Amino acid sequence: MTVKMIAVDMDGTFLNSQQEYDREKFSQLYQRMKQQEVRFVIASGNQYYQLKSFFPEVEDELSFVAENGAYVISEGEELFTGEIDPELVHDVLTILAAFTEGHTILCGKNSAYVAENEPESFIEHGRKYYHRLKKVPNLFEVKEDTLFKFALSFPVEQVSEVLEQLHDTLGEKVIPISSGHGDVDLIIPGIHKAHGLMKLQEVWGIKNHEVAAFGDSGNDLEMLKHAGFSYAMSNGQPKVKAVAKEIILSNDENGVLTKIEELLGN
């Protein structure tokens, strides 16, 4: 069985706890991927502009399934952009206002947006994941963009309860998923990382059984179920380990690059 596409989540998977990775080792493996015509895809809940900053030398050669699949860019070209109906955005913001402990970033194609009355600590935290983050008087006023995701933050101990409440309140309008720590994303139904991978597979003629995927959180489940080769990090959530074919070394032990080296044939 040959792998023709390798898809990696970033936080908690490809990146270590310091938000870094072994750049020298990756560079060597990336050259081997190119020689073997294996596509390398970054599949993350984070913003495209943030994700590409990790790969300055080769960003224009790579493909990104950003924003949990809502924005797919391949070699600098836009392949897919999801959109949440503006009326629905308004309805969801109204519902979220009732969650007093939560904080919200509204994610769009051109930028992400945060209300200027949010705590500065939350805004600074947001900037790590959203390199384009605009402060606005309130999120209801954001109109001039294609909006495709809500990124929410709650105290970690509340996340499972909040996920249930959001499921009950929102129905199938947008789907709440855990993306690690206290973060919860609201995504367009059916638009997830696996959907983004399928868009790329169509372009490249790659079958599901030729895909290897790596993840650690709830937003990786569809992608891991979809891929012929699926790997959960040892630091991953239990439900992620349950669907993966194999559990590998943690994100702080170079788990992804070690496994990629194996897949490429030491």
PDB file of N, CA and C in Angstrom, residues 59 65 67 91 97 106 110 138 148 152 158 225:
ATOM      1  N   GLU A  59       5.633  27.725   1.503  1.00  0.00           N
ATOM      2  CA  GLU A  59       4.179  27.932   1.657  1.00  0.00           C
ATOM      3  C   GLU A  59       3.428  27.903   0.337  1.00  0.00           C
ATOM      4  N   VAL A  65      -5.812  22.899   4.400  1.00  0.00           N
ATOM      5  CA  VAL A  65      -7.226  22.761   4.734  1.00  0.00           C
ATOM      6  C   VAL A  65      -7.373  23.541   6.043  1.00  0.00           C
ATOM      7  N   GLU A  67      -9.202  26.431   8.824  1.00  0.00           N
ATOM      8  CA  GLU A  67     -10.513  26.700   9.441  1.00  0.00           C
ATOM      9  C   GLU A  67     -11.397  25.448   9.475  1.00  0.00           C
ATOM     10  N   ASP A  91     -28.202  34.946  14.148  1.00  0.00           N
ATOM     11  CA  ASP A  91     -28.911  34.072  15.102  1.00  0.00           C
ATOM     12  C   ASP A  91     -27.943  33.413  16.081  1.00  0.00           C
ATOM     13  N   ALA A  97     -24.582  34.966  23.055  1.00  0.00           N
ATOM     14  CA  ALA A  97     -24.604  36.037  24.067  1.00  0.00           C
ATOM     15  C   ALA A  97     -25.073  35.511  25.430  1.00  0.00           C
ATOM     16  N   LEU A 106     -15.090  35.558  15.391  1.00  0.00           N
ATOM     17  CA  LEU A 106     -15.845  35.268  14.168  1.00  0.00           C
ATOM     18  C   LEU A 106     -14.844  35.190  13.022  1.00  0.00           C
ATOM     19  N   ASN A 110     -11.231  36.996   4.790  1.00  0.00           N
ATOM     20  CA  ASN A 110     -10.238  38.068   4.778  1.00  0.00           C
ATOM     21  C   ASN A 110      -9.591  38.307   6.131  1.00  0.00           C
ATOM     22  N   ASN A 138     -18.795  45.602  17.637  1.00  0.00           N
ATOM     23  CA  ASN A 138     -19.460  44.337  18.003  1.00  0.00           C
ATOM     24  C   ASN A 138     -19.562  43.444  16.770  1.00  0.00           C
ATOM     25  N   PHE A 148     -17.269  31.958   7.870  1.00  0.00           N
ATOM     26  CA  PHE A 148     -17.441  30.504   7.774  1.00  0.00           C
ATOM     27  C   PHE A 148     -17.168  29.720   9.054  1.00  0.00           C
ATOM     28  N   LEU A 152     -14.764  29.601  19.597  1.00  0.00           N
ATOM     29  CA  LEU A 152     -15.186  29.954  20.952  1.00  0.00           C
ATOM     30  C   LEU A 152     -14.159  29.462  21.964  1.00  0.00           C
ATOM     31  N   GLN A 158     -15.595  23.331  31.563  1.00  0.00           N
ATOM     32  CA  GLN A 158     -16.982  23.510  31.100  1.00  0.00           C
ATOM     33  C   GLN A 158     -17.229  22.959  29.690  1.00  0.00           C
ATOM     34  N   LYS A 225     -11.134   9.065  10.314  1.00  0.00           N
ATOM     35  CA  LYS A 225     -12.016   7.987   9.823  1.00  0.00           C
ATOM     36  C   LYS A 225     -11.913   7.852   8.307  1.00  0.00           C
TER      37      LYS A 225
END
